[in-house]
mmCIF file of C-alpha atoms and ligand atoms in Angstrom:
data_model
loop_
_atom_site.group_PDB
_atom_site.id
_atom_site.type_symbol
_atom_site.label_atom_id
_atom_site.label_comp_id
_atom_site.label_asym_id
_atom_site.label_seq_id
_atom_site.Cartn_x
_atom_site.Cartn_y
_atom_site.Cartn_z
ATOM 1 C CA TYR V 1 2.379 -20.309 -22.891
ATOM 2 C CA GLU V 2 3.394 -23.494 -24.036
ATOM 3 C CA SER V 3 0.825 -24.644 -26.295
ATOM 4 C CA ALA V 4 -2.798 -23.752 -26.568
ATOM 5 C CA SER V 5 -5.128 -24.498 -29.511
ATOM 6 C CA VAL V 6 -6.166 -22.673 -32.419
ATOM 7 C CA GLY V 7 -9.544 -21.663 -30.276
ATOM 8 C CA GLU V 8 -8.061 -20.884 -27.016
ATOM 9 C CA LEU V 9 -5.112 -18.578 -29.062
ATOM 10 C CA ALA V 10 -8.118 -16.454 -30.669
ATOM 11 C CA ASN V 11 -9.935 -16.398 -27.877
ATOM 12 C CA LYS V 12 -6.784 -15.165 -26.091
ATOM 13 C CA LEU V 13 -6.040 -12.182 -28.731
ATOM 14 C CA GLY V 14 -9.804 -11.554 -28.927
ATOM 15 C CA ARG V 15 -10.209 -12.677 -32.619
ATOM 16 C CA GLU V 16 -12.195 -15.324 -34.663
ATOM 17 C CA PRO V 17 -10.682 -18.442 -34.634
ATOM 18 C CA SER V 18 -11.466 -18.262 -38.643
ATOM 19 C CA GLU V 19 -9.048 -15.652 -38.464
ATOM 20 C CA ILE V 20 -6.273 -17.543 -37.149
ATOM 21 C CA ILE V 21 -6.409 -20.344 -38.946
ATOM 22 C CA LYS V 22 -6.506 -17.605 -42.228
ATOM 23 C CA LYS V 23 -3.025 -15.653 -40.793
ATOM 24 C CA LEU V 24 -1.279 -19.741 -40.034
ATOM 25 C CA PHE V 25 -2.488 -20.766 -43.841
ATOM 26 C CA LEU V 26 -0.536 -17.236 -44.861
ATOM 27 C CA LEU V 27 2.375 -18.178 -42.845
ATOM 28 C CA GLY V 28 2.380 -21.811 -44.470
ATOM 29 C CA VAL V 29 0.484 -23.924 -41.407
ATOM 30 C CA MET V 30 -2.772 -25.276 -41.790
ATOM 31 C CA ALA V 31 -4.561 -25.900 -38.853
ATOM 32 C CA THR V 32 -7.941 -26.648 -37.490
ATOM 33 C CA ILE V 33 -9.654 -24.672 -34.702
ATOM 34 C CA ASN V 34 -9.068 -27.709 -32.292
ATOM 35 C CA GLN V 35 -5.657 -28.163 -33.351
ATOM 36 C CA GLU V 36 -2.651 -27.591 -30.723
ATOM 37 C CA LEU V 37 -0.166 -25.068 -31.544
ATOM 38 C CA ASP V 38 3.366 -25.183 -30.117
ATOM 39 C CA LYS V 39 4.950 -21.848 -28.496
ATOM 40 C CA ASP V 40 6.764 -20.462 -31.881
ATOM 41 C CA ALA V 41 3.646 -20.928 -33.881
ATOM 42 C CA ILE V 42 2.270 -18.529 -30.793
ATOM 43 C CA GLU V 43 4.914 -16.639 -31.349
ATOM 44 C CA LEU V 44 4.503 -16.131 -35.033
ATOM 45 C CA ILE V 45 0.361 -14.988 -34.550
ATOM 46 C CA CYS V 46 1.151 -12.875 -31.497
ATOM 47 C CA ALA V 47 3.850 -11.147 -33.228
ATOM 48 C CA GLU V 48 1.500 -10.773 -36.203
ATOM 49 C CA TYR V 49 -0.972 -8.943 -33.903
ATOM 50 C CA ASP V 50 1.801 -6.878 -32.118
ATOM 51 C CA VAL V 51 1.128 -9.056 -28.648
ATOM 52 C CA GLU V 52 3.791 -10.343 -26.657
ATOM 53 C CA VAL V 53 4.136 -13.754 -25.111
ATOM 54 C CA GLU V 54 3.834 -13.497 -22.067
ATOM 55 C CA GLU V 55 5.469 -16.770 -19.820
ATOM 56 C CA GLU V 56 2.511 -17.458 -17.291
ATOM 57 C CA ILE V 57 3.392 -19.446 -14.782
ATOM 58 C CA ARG V 58 0.243 -21.429 -14.181
ATOM 59 C CA ILE V 59 -1.060 -20.620 -10.307
ATOM 60 C CA ASP V 60 -4.641 -22.082 -10.710
ATOM 61 C CA VAL V 61 -4.567 -21.985 -6.348
ATOM 62 C CA THR V 62 -4.774 -18.624 -5.167
ATOM 63 C CA ASP V 63 -5.732 -19.549 -1.526
ATOM 64 C CA LEU V 64 -3.318 -18.581 1.002
ATOM 65 C CA GLU V 65 -4.277 -21.309 2.857
ATOM 66 C CA ILE V 66 -2.624 -23.894 1.094
ATOM 67 C CA TYR V 67 0.489 -22.163 0.970
ATOM 68 C CA PHE V 68 0.067 -21.597 4.461
ATOM 69 C CA GLU V 69 -0.792 -25.232 5.493
ATOM 70 C CA ASP V 70 2.031 -26.602 3.158
ATOM 71 C CA PRO V 71 5.000 -25.339 2.891
ATOM 72 C CA ASP V 72 6.468 -27.403 0.113
ATOM 73 C CA THR V 73 3.761 -25.796 -1.923
ATOM 74 C CA ASP V 74 5.982 -23.501 -3.946
ATOM 75 C CA ASP V 75 9.078 -24.961 -3.257
ATOM 76 C CA GLU V 76 10.362 -27.177 -6.034
ATOM 77 C CA ALA V 77 13.592 -27.556 -3.524
ATOM 78 C CA VAL V 78 12.845 -27.271 -0.312
ATOM 79 C CA GLU V 79 15.699 -26.261 1.954
ATOM 80 C CA SER V 80 17.298 -29.356 3.422
ATOM 81 C CA ASN V 81 18.152 -30.048 6.994
ATOM 82 C CA THR V 82 15.707 -27.934 7.744
ATOM 83 C CA GLU V 83 14.245 -28.584 11.172
ATOM 84 C CA ALA V 84 11.607 -27.450 13.867
ATOM 85 C CA ILE V 85 12.872 -25.795 16.905
ATOM 86 C CA GLU V 86 11.041 -24.594 19.789
ATOM 87 C CA ARG V 87 9.268 -21.501 19.493
ATOM 88 C CA PRO V 88 8.023 -18.846 21.682
ATOM 89 C CA PRO V 89 4.392 -18.981 22.564
ATOM 90 C CA VAL V 90 2.189 -16.149 21.440
ATOM 91 C CA VAL V 91 -0.412 -14.975 24.308
ATOM 92 C CA THR V 92 -3.807 -13.035 24.433
ATOM 93 C CA ILE V 93 -5.274 -11.466 27.479
ATOM 94 C CA MET V 94 -9.028 -11.669 27.884
ATOM 95 C CA GLY V 95 -11.387 -10.659 30.478
ATOM 96 C CA HIS V 96 -13.839 -8.547 31.348
ATOM 97 C CA VAL V 97 -13.980 -4.538 30.534
ATOM 98 C CA ASP V 98 -12.277 -3.458 33.869
ATOM 99 C CA HIS V 99 -10.697 -6.517 35.138
ATOM 100 C CA GLY V 100 -7.805 -4.993 34.330
ATOM 101 C CA LYS V 101 -6.329 -6.678 30.736
ATOM 102 C CA THR V 102 -4.231 -2.902 29.761
ATOM 103 C CA THR V 103 -2.605 -2.854 33.173
ATOM 104 C CA LEU V 104 -1.502 -6.617 33.387
ATOM 105 C CA LEU V 105 -0.434 -6.167 29.642
ATOM 106 C CA ASP V 106 1.775 -2.894 30.492
ATOM 107 C CA SER V 107 2.845 -3.901 33.868
ATOM 108 C CA ILE V 108 4.368 -7.334 31.870
ATOM 109 C CA ARG V 109 5.912 -5.177 29.259
ATOM 110 C CA ASP V 110 7.456 -2.154 31.897
ATOM 111 C CA THR V 111 8.833 -5.255 34.273
ATOM 112 C CA LYS V 112 10.269 -7.589 31.112
ATOM 113 C CA VAL V 113 10.916 -5.936 28.124
ATOM 114 C CA THR V 114 13.288 -3.366 28.382
ATOM 115 C CA GLN V 115 15.832 -6.447 29.584
ATOM 116 C CA GLY V 116 18.220 -6.453 26.544
ATOM 117 C CA GLU V 117 16.816 -3.398 24.475
ATOM 118 C CA ALA V 118 18.260 -0.115 26.791
ATOM 119 C CA GLY V 119 17.071 3.373 25.118
ATOM 120 C CA GLY V 120 14.115 1.047 22.649
ATOM 121 C CA ILE V 121 10.920 3.530 22.934
ATOM 122 C CA THR V 122 7.610 1.318 23.017
ATOM 123 C CA GLN V 123 5.953 1.236 19.657
ATOM 124 C CA HIS V 124 2.074 -0.059 19.543
ATOM 125 C CA ILE V 125 2.097 -2.438 16.716
ATOM 126 C CA GLY V 126 -0.387 -4.475 18.397
ATOM 127 C CA ALA V 127 1.809 -7.320 19.945
ATOM 128 C CA TYR V 128 5.094 -7.133 21.987
ATOM 129 C CA GLN V 129 7.757 -9.258 23.001
ATOM 130 C CA ILE V 130 8.981 -9.762 26.597
ATOM 131 C CA ASN V 131 12.842 -11.829 27.190
ATOM 132 C CA SER V 132 12.375 -13.963 30.777
ATOM 133 C CA ASN V 133 15.528 -15.450 31.450
ATOM 134 C CA GLY V 134 16.277 -15.923 28.112
ATOM 135 C CA LYS V 135 13.225 -17.535 27.369
ATOM 136 C CA LYS V 136 11.215 -15.131 24.935
ATOM 137 C CA ILE V 137 6.795 -14.805 24.877
ATOM 138 C CA THR V 138 4.879 -12.696 22.804
ATOM 139 C CA PHE V 139 2.027 -11.019 24.167
ATOM 140 C CA LEU V 140 -0.729 -9.767 21.667
ATOM 141 C CA ASP V 141 -1.756 -6.372 22.693
ATOM 142 C CA THR V 142 -4.524 -5.980 20.365
ATOM 143 C CA PRO V 143 -8.092 -5.438 22.417
ATOM 144 C CA GLY V 144 -8.728 -9.022 23.120
ATOM 145 C CA HIS V 145 -12.015 -9.406 21.982
ATOM 146 C CA ALA V 146 -11.581 -8.091 18.748
ATOM 147 C CA ALA V 147 -8.339 -9.416 17.300
ATOM 148 C CA PHE V 148 -9.542 -12.978 18.946
ATOM 149 C CA THR V 149 -12.747 -12.927 17.504
ATOM 150 C CA THR V 150 -12.053 -11.581 13.997
ATOM 151 C CA MET V 151 -8.905 -14.005 13.318
ATOM 152 C CA ARG V 152 -10.585 -17.016 14.298
ATOM 153 C CA ALA V 153 -13.422 -15.780 11.923
ATOM 154 C CA ARG V 154 -10.957 -16.161 9.383
ATOM 155 C CA GLY V 155 -9.968 -19.032 10.703
ATOM 156 C CA ALA V 156 -6.420 -18.063 11.459
ATOM 157 C CA LYS V 157 -4.840 -19.514 14.677
ATOM 158 C CA VAL V 158 -2.638 -17.088 16.237
ATOM 159 C CA THR V 159 -2.710 -17.661 20.195
ATOM 160 C CA ASP V 160 -1.377 -20.237 21.472
ATOM 161 C CA LEU V 161 -2.621 -19.422 25.317
ATOM 162 C CA THR V 162 -4.719 -16.982 26.786
ATOM 163 C CA ILE V 163 -4.780 -15.206 30.153
ATOM 164 C CA LEU V 164 -8.311 -14.860 31.614
ATOM 165 C CA VAL V 165 -8.100 -11.740 33.688
ATOM 166 C CA VAL V 166 -11.215 -11.957 36.425
ATOM 167 C CA ALA V 167 -10.988 -8.746 39.208
ATOM 168 C CA ALA V 168 -10.852 -10.663 42.547
ATOM 169 C CA ASP V 169 -13.144 -8.070 43.665
ATOM 170 C CA ASP V 170 -15.752 -8.207 41.472
ATOM 171 C CA GLY V 171 -15.723 -12.083 40.284
ATOM 172 C CA VAL V 172 -17.161 -14.002 36.799
ATOM 173 C CA MET V 173 -18.965 -11.091 34.720
ATOM 174 C CA PRO V 174 -20.158 -11.776 31.083
ATOM 175 C CA GLN V 175 -17.263 -10.885 29.128
ATOM 176 C CA THR V 176 -15.486 -13.504 31.213
ATOM 177 C CA VAL V 177 -17.748 -16.419 29.970
ATOM 178 C CA GLU V 178 -17.579 -14.719 26.525
ATOM 179 C CA ALA V 179 -13.627 -14.921 26.920
ATOM 180 C CA ILE V 180 -13.954 -18.845 28.260
ATOM 181 C CA ASN V 181 -16.453 -19.523 25.439
ATOM 182 C CA HIS V 182 -13.993 -18.275 22.626
ATOM 183 C CA ALA V 183 -11.032 -19.780 24.077
ATOM 184 C CA LYS V 184 -12.624 -23.072 24.531
ATOM 185 C CA ALA V 185 -13.844 -22.989 21.008
ATOM 186 C CA ALA V 186 -10.429 -22.005 19.567
ATOM 187 C CA GLU V 187 -9.136 -25.035 21.744
ATOM 188 C CA VAL V 188 -6.299 -22.731 23.380
ATOM 189 C CA PRO V 189 -4.938 -23.282 27.138
ATOM 190 C CA ILE V 190 -6.485 -20.611 29.932
ATOM 191 C CA ILE V 191 -4.496 -19.817 32.397
ATOM 192 C CA VAL V 192 -6.646 -17.718 35.528
ATOM 193 C CA ALA V 193 -5.096 -14.195 36.767
ATOM 194 C CA VAL V 194 -7.036 -13.419 39.879
ATOM 195 C CA ASN V 195 -6.459 -9.896 39.822
ATOM 196 C CA LYS V 196 -6.733 -6.628 41.957
ATOM 197 C CA MET V 197 -5.422 -9.141 44.444
ATOM 198 C CA ASP V 198 -4.145 -5.421 46.485
ATOM 199 C CA LYS V 199 -8.031 -4.859 46.973
ATOM 200 C CA PRO V 200 -9.343 -5.101 50.920
ATOM 201 C CA SER V 201 -12.707 -6.575 49.365
ATOM 202 C CA ALA V 202 -10.478 -9.203 47.053
ATOM 203 C CA ASN V 203 -12.304 -12.674 47.137
ATOM 204 C CA PRO V 204 -9.960 -15.357 45.282
ATOM 205 C CA ASP V 205 -12.398 -18.170 46.680
ATOM 206 C CA ARG V 206 -15.252 -16.537 45.243
ATOM 207 C CA VAL V 207 -13.514 -16.039 41.744
ATOM 208 C CA MET V 208 -12.630 -19.756 41.698
ATOM 209 C CA GLN V 209 -15.982 -21.302 43.071
ATOM 210 C CA GLU V 210 -17.620 -19.144 40.363
ATOM 211 C CA LEU V 211 -15.304 -20.400 37.364
ATOM 212 C CA THR V 212 -15.547 -23.708 38.686
ATOM 213 C CA GLU V 213 -19.152 -23.409 37.016
ATOM 214 C CA HIS V 214 -17.616 -22.607 33.758
ATOM 215 C CA GLY V 215 -15.156 -25.895 33.501
ATOM 216 C CA LEU V 216 -12.358 -24.110 34.901
ATOM 217 C CA VAL V 217 -11.306 -25.883 37.829
ATOM 218 C CA SER V 218 -8.497 -24.792 39.897
ATOM 219 C CA GLU V 219 -5.007 -27.458 40.558
ATOM 220 C CA ALA V 220 -5.886 -26.364 44.206
ATOM 221 C CA TRP V 221 -9.280 -28.004 44.380
ATOM 222 C CA GLY V 222 -7.834 -31.011 41.874
ATOM 223 C CA GLY V 223 -8.745 -29.627 38.724
ATOM 224 C CA ASP V 224 -6.119 -28.431 36.067
ATOM 225 C CA THR V 225 -6.312 -25.120 35.369
ATOM 226 C CA ILE V 226 -3.727 -22.421 36.722
ATOM 227 C CA PHE V 227 -4.733 -20.171 39.163
ATOM 228 C CA VAL V 228 -2.597 -17.336 39.234
ATOM 229 C CA GLU V 229 -2.918 -14.661 41.667
ATOM 230 C CA ILE V 230 -1.999 -11.380 41.116
ATOM 231 C CA SER V 231 -2.105 -7.163 40.994
ATOM 232 C CA ALA V 232 -1.620 -5.575 37.594
ATOM 233 C CA LEU V 233 -1.067 -2.118 39.784
ATOM 234 C CA LYS V 234 0.985 -2.874 41.455
ATOM 235 C CA GLY V 235 3.205 -5.466 39.930
ATOM 236 C CA GLU V 236 2.256 -8.260 42.143
ATOM 237 C CA GLY V 237 2.755 -12.053 40.718
ATOM 238 C CA ILE V 238 4.100 -11.373 37.564
ATOM 239 C CA ASP V 239 6.542 -13.254 37.718
ATOM 240 C CA GLN V 240 4.872 -16.352 38.723
ATOM 241 C CA LEU V 241 2.229 -15.604 36.149
ATOM 242 C CA ILE V 242 5.566 -15.522 33.472
ATOM 243 C CA GLU V 243 6.547 -18.638 35.136
ATOM 244 C CA MET V 244 3.323 -20.366 34.217
ATOM 245 C CA ILE V 245 2.966 -18.774 30.998
ATOM 246 C CA LEU V 246 6.638 -20.818 30.052
ATOM 247 C CA LEU V 247 5.520 -23.701 31.898
ATOM 248 C CA VAL V 248 2.526 -24.245 29.734
ATOM 249 C CA ALA V 249 4.250 -23.576 26.652
ATOM 250 C CA GLU V 250 7.037 -25.807 27.375
ATOM 251 C CA VAL V 251 4.411 -28.496 27.553
ATOM 252 C CA ALA V 252 2.776 -27.793 24.463
ATOM 253 C CA GLU V 253 5.880 -27.846 22.841
ATOM 254 C CA LEU V 254 5.415 -25.080 20.025
ATOM 255 C CA LYS V 255 7.642 -25.614 16.806
ATOM 256 C CA ALA V 256 8.624 -23.826 13.970
ATOM 257 C CA ASP V 257 10.969 -24.126 11.519
ATOM 258 C CA PRO V 258 12.879 -20.316 11.111
ATOM 259 C CA SER V 259 14.708 -21.576 7.680
ATOM 260 C CA VAL V 260 11.581 -21.754 5.871
ATOM 261 C CA ARG V 261 9.933 -18.779 3.936
ATOM 262 C CA ALA V 262 8.227 -17.078 6.380
ATOM 263 C CA LYS V 263 3.919 -17.081 6.592
ATOM 264 C CA GLY V 264 1.730 -15.831 9.618
ATOM 265 C CA THR V 265 -1.104 -13.404 10.248
ATOM 266 C CA VAL V 266 -2.030 -9.551 10.094
ATOM 267 C CA ILE V 267 -2.229 -8.504 13.842
ATOM 268 C CA GLU V 268 -3.690 -4.840 12.985
ATOM 269 C CA ALA V 269 -2.633 -2.458 9.410
ATOM 270 C CA GLN V 270 -3.549 1.043 8.502
ATOM 271 C CA LEU V 271 -2.729 3.505 5.774
ATOM 272 C CA ASP V 272 -0.346 6.153 6.932
ATOM 273 C CA ARG V 273 0.383 9.327 5.419
ATOM 274 C CA GLY V 274 4.167 9.363 5.066
ATOM 275 C CA ARG V 275 4.476 5.742 4.735
ATOM 276 C CA GLY V 276 1.957 3.941 2.876
ATOM 277 C CA ALA V 277 0.479 0.788 3.971
ATOM 278 C CA VAL V 278 1.814 -0.439 7.185
ATOM 279 C CA ALA V 279 1.115 -3.905 8.671
ATOM 280 C CA SER V 280 1.984 -5.293 12.360
ATOM 281 C CA LEU V 281 2.520 -9.256 11.254
ATOM 282 C CA LEU V 282 2.859 -11.621 13.978
ATOM 283 C CA VAL V 283 5.680 -14.406 12.190
ATOM 284 C CA GLN V 284 3.917 -17.941 12.954
ATOM 285 C CA ASP V 285 6.575 -19.848 10.784
ATOM 286 C CA GLY V 286 9.928 -19.198 8.779
ATOM 287 C CA THR V 287 12.013 -15.733 9.008
ATOM 288 C CA LEU V 288 10.563 -12.596 7.114
ATOM 289 C CA ARG V 289 13.244 -10.521 5.962
ATOM 290 C CA VAL V 290 13.873 -7.259 4.420
ATOM 291 C CA GLY V 291 13.173 -7.854 0.615
ATOM 292 C CA ASP V 292 10.858 -10.626 0.560
ATOM 293 C CA PRO V 293 8.282 -10.663 -1.685
ATOM 294 C CA VAL V 294 5.009 -11.100 -0.090
ATOM 295 C CA VAL V 295 1.489 -11.590 -0.214
ATOM 296 C CA VAL V 296 -0.499 -10.581 2.472
ATOM 297 C CA GLY V 297 -4.785 -11.334 2.359
ATOM 298 C CA ASN V 298 -5.582 -9.371 -0.788
ATOM 299 C CA THR V 299 -2.762 -7.187 -1.642
ATOM 300 C CA PHE V 300 1.068 -8.081 -2.108
ATOM 301 C CA GLY V 301 4.144 -6.446 -1.946
ATOM 302 C CA ARG V 302 8.049 -6.396 -1.184
ATOM 303 C CA VAL V 303 9.081 -5.644 2.378
ATOM 304 C CA ARG V 304 10.547 -2.282 2.778
ATOM 305 C CA ALA V 305 11.581 -1.923 6.082
ATOM 306 C CA MET V 306 10.235 -3.629 8.963
ATOM 307 C CA ILE V 307 10.358 -2.170 12.301
ATOM 308 C CA ASN V 308 10.022 -4.153 15.968
ATOM 309 C CA ASP V 309 7.987 -3.751 19.326
ATOM 310 C CA VAL V 310 10.632 -0.743 20.761
ATOM 311 C CA GLY V 311 10.971 0.856 17.075
ATOM 312 C CA ARG V 312 13.969 -0.920 16.305
ATOM 313 C CA ARG V 313 14.782 -1.071 12.537
ATOM 314 C CA VAL V 314 15.215 -5.195 12.144
ATOM 315 C CA LYS V 315 16.361 -7.213 9.000
ATOM 316 C CA GLU V 316 14.648 -9.841 10.309
ATOM 317 C CA ALA V 317 12.162 -11.848 12.037
ATOM 318 C CA GLY V 318 12.061 -14.998 13.244
ATOM 319 C CA PRO V 319 8.957 -17.810 14.492
ATOM 320 C CA SER V 320 6.308 -15.831 17.108
ATOM 321 C CA ALA V 321 8.039 -12.518 16.079
ATOM 322 C CA PRO V 322 5.948 -9.391 15.682
ATOM 323 C CA VAL V 323 6.766 -6.851 13.193
ATOM 324 C CA GLU V 324 5.946 -3.840 11.367
ATOM 325 C CA ILE V 325 6.272 -4.032 7.796
ATOM 326 C CA THR V 326 6.143 -0.986 5.240
ATOM 327 C CA GLY V 327 5.677 -2.275 1.013
ATOM 328 C CA LEU V 328 2.608 -3.345 0.438
ATOM 329 C CA SER V 329 0.272 -2.237 -2.328
ATOM 330 C CA ASN V 330 -2.893 -1.667 -0.218
ATOM 331 C CA VAL V 331 -3.706 -2.163 3.376
ATOM 332 C CA PRO V 332 -4.841 -5.330 4.786
ATOM 333 C CA GLN V 333 -7.018 -6.237 7.754
ATOM 334 C CA ALA V 334 -6.290 -7.851 10.867
ATOM 335 C CA GLY V 335 -6.429 -11.523 10.542
ATOM 336 C CA ASP V 336 -5.456 -11.857 7.304
ATOM 337 C CA ARG V 337 -2.681 -14.594 6.356
ATOM 338 C CA PHE V 338 0.642 -13.773 4.753
ATOM 339 C CA VAL V 339 3.218 -16.163 2.568
ATOM 340 C CA VAL V 340 6.666 -14.966 1.494
ATOM 341 C CA PHE V 341 7.049 -16.348 -2.279
ATOM 342 C CA LYS V 342 10.573 -17.139 -3.640
ATOM 343 C CA ASP V 343 10.001 -14.415 -6.417
ATOM 344 C CA GLU V 344 8.478 -11.553 -6.803
ATOM 345 C CA LYS V 345 6.624 -11.839 -10.297
ATOM 346 C CA THR V 346 4.955 -14.919 -8.181
ATOM 347 C CA ALA V 347 3.940 -12.898 -4.786
ATOM 348 C CA ARG V 348 2.510 -10.415 -7.789
ATOM 349 C CA GLN V 349 0.467 -12.610 -9.472
ATOM 350 C CA ILE V 350 -1.150 -14.427 -6.708
ATOM 351 C CA GLY V 351 -1.657 -11.186 -5.478
ATOM 352 C CA GLU V 352 -3.467 -9.546 -8.053
ATOM 353 C CA SER V 353 -5.584 -12.715 -8.325
ATOM 354 C CA ARG V 354 -6.672 -12.581 -5.352
ATOM 355 C CA ALA V 355 -7.097 -8.831 -5.339
ATOM 356 C CA GLY V 356 -9.589 -9.857 -8.286
ATOM 357 C CA GLU V 357 -11.143 -12.118 -6.881
ATOM 358 C CA ALA V 358 -12.084 -9.707 -3.779
ATOM 359 C CA ILE V 359 -13.836 -7.375 -6.150
ATOM 360 C CA GLN V 360 -15.647 -9.733 -7.402
ATOM 361 C CA GLU V 361 -16.906 -11.072 -3.698
ATOM 362 C CA GLN V 362 -18.030 -7.499 -3.286
ATOM 363 C CA ARG V 363 -19.134 -7.098 -6.590
ATOM 364 C CA THR V 364 -21.608 -10.148 -5.814
ATOM 365 C CA GLU V 365 -21.987 -9.431 -2.021
ATOM 366 C CA LYS V 366 -23.376 -5.519 -3.363
ATOM 367 C CA THR V 367 -25.525 -7.061 -5.821
ATOM 368 C CA ARG V 368 -27.045 -9.261 -3.451
ATOM 369 C CA VAL V 369 -27.175 -6.292 -0.614
ATOM 370 C CA THR V 370 -29.497 -4.871 -3.337
ATOM 371 C CA LEU V 371 -31.720 -7.977 -4.079
ATOM 372 C CA ASP V 372 -32.064 -8.433 -1.023
ATOM 373 C CA ASN V 373 -33.420 -4.607 0.117
ATOM 374 C CA LEU V 374 -35.414 -5.015 -2.784
ATOM 375 C CA PHE V 375 -37.683 -7.790 -1.890
ATOM 376 C CA ASP V 376 -37.629 -6.190 1.598
ATOM 377 C CA GLN V 377 -38.950 -3.307 0.271
ATOM 378 C CA MET V 378 -41.781 -5.261 -1.562
HETATM 379 P P1 GDP K 16 -9.378 -3.733 31.136
HETATM 380 O O1 GDP K 16 -10.749 -2.624 30.719
HETATM 381 O O2 GDP K 16 -9.359 -4.494 30.977
HETATM 382 O O3 GDP K 16 -8.231 -3.012 30.046
HETATM 383 O O4 GDP K 16 -9.198 -2.362 32.679
HETATM 384 P P2 GDP K 16 -8.078 -1.460 32.953
HETATM 385 O O5 GDP K 16 -6.622 -2.542 32.965
HETATM 386 O O6 GDP K 16 -8.353 -0.190 32.217
HETATM 387 O O7 GDP K 16 -8.139 -1.733 33.895
HETATM 388 C C1 GDP K 16 -9.726 -1.007 34.797
HETATM 389 C C2 GDP K 16 -9.374 -0.027 36.067
HETATM 390 O O8 GDP K 16 -8.657 -1.062 37.251
HETATM 391 C C3 GDP K 16 -7.903 0.721 36.005
HETATM 392 O O9 GDP K 16 -8.302 1.773 36.717
HETATM 393 C C4 GDP K 16 -6.994 0.368 36.932
HETATM 394 O O10 GDP K 16 -5.955 1.335 37.709
HETATM 395 C C5 GDP K 16 -7.608 -0.598 38.155
HETATM 396 N N1 GDP K 16 -7.124 -1.892 38.497
HETATM 397 C C6 GDP K 16 -5.976 -2.717 37.222
HETATM 398 N N2 GDP K 16 -5.509 -3.819 37.991
HETATM 399 C C7 GDP K 16 -5.869 -3.230 38.932
HETATM 400 C C8 GDP K 16 -5.037 -4.157 40.338
HETATM 401 O O11 GDP K 16 -4.147 -4.938 40.264
HETATM 402 N N3 GDP K 16 -5.180 -3.229 41.520
HETATM 403 C C9 GDP K 16 -6.334 -2.538 41.757
HETATM 404 N N4 GDP K 16 -6.599 -2.157 42.762
HETATM 405 N N5 GDP K 16 -6.666 -1.762 40.237
HETATM 406 C C10 GDP K 16 -6.386 -1.956 39.432
HETATM 407 MG MG1 MG K 17 -8.333 -1.924 28.559
#
């Protein structure tokens, strides 16, 4: 501590203020309870009680969101000449069950992911990146709804664009509508992929008609929603879909600054028997590097190892890149934010204080639940 009053110090040491005043008196310092003590006096007293004075970094704010919004919060000197540059779009695929989400994800991956990554073995880290003529696109492959819902509930916006898959032989179904509502609430643009066009019973006009009722009017009909007819199974229309994604991304002018400390969102996480806590992260700004001290949700650590979506060990990951990391002290949750800090001490301090707060919240929650149960029984 740089300074503290006699009362505060007594409190910290778990002693009576009168005892501290007496000690000070014996050391030749006359003091009252409200008297501010300087660093030297504090150290003297602490030495009397065999307590080491820890230099405390004052961090009142344990809300990661604040660090997330303002990159300068933790920077005493922000690197000069930093500039936001174009970043790849992050895309989610949503739609009714069995309309072809998984097939489409696989199809896109099969056609594009191996370019320049020969020999890489597909890793399921909750997202993958493709490279289409030098332009990258990140696809979240966690089950669309779950990821979208939990992340949005936590206020984490991760998606730039939604592909709404609608089977041409089945049309708009309850989860189609749900997906539209999610995307609209999150203000994420929608591209409609009319799937299963290879089926004889495919009726794309009906899909267009039904979607009109939900505010998605095709460009062909004078609206502003892009519709692409595809067959995920046969790999038809995929190139055109990718082209449209890049077009929408370009209009959106998605930017990030690779020169700042990384921050982003947890896509998924689990405990691995051999590797400990494993988390798939989506870097949303900055560059994440091996060795970085990081706070992830209510846990923290130092990035020990990183692998990308084709299982390669990487040393760094830039904006919109998905990576799987190890080195965290605990398993975070999908939708948690992560922020890299300048040193491990700060990361530890914020991580521990957030963990403490989380435990406290849990306790309050438990008490409340117990009380509710009690009232229910009455
Ligand atoms: P999800 O529940 O949305 O992930 O749907 P799936 O990708 O699991 O697909 C459900 C079923 O539809 C599977 O049997 C797929 O093989 C089939 N399917 C997906 N896309 C197409 C397509 O373009 N054409 C045809 N004929 N079948 C498809
Ligand atoms: Mg599926």
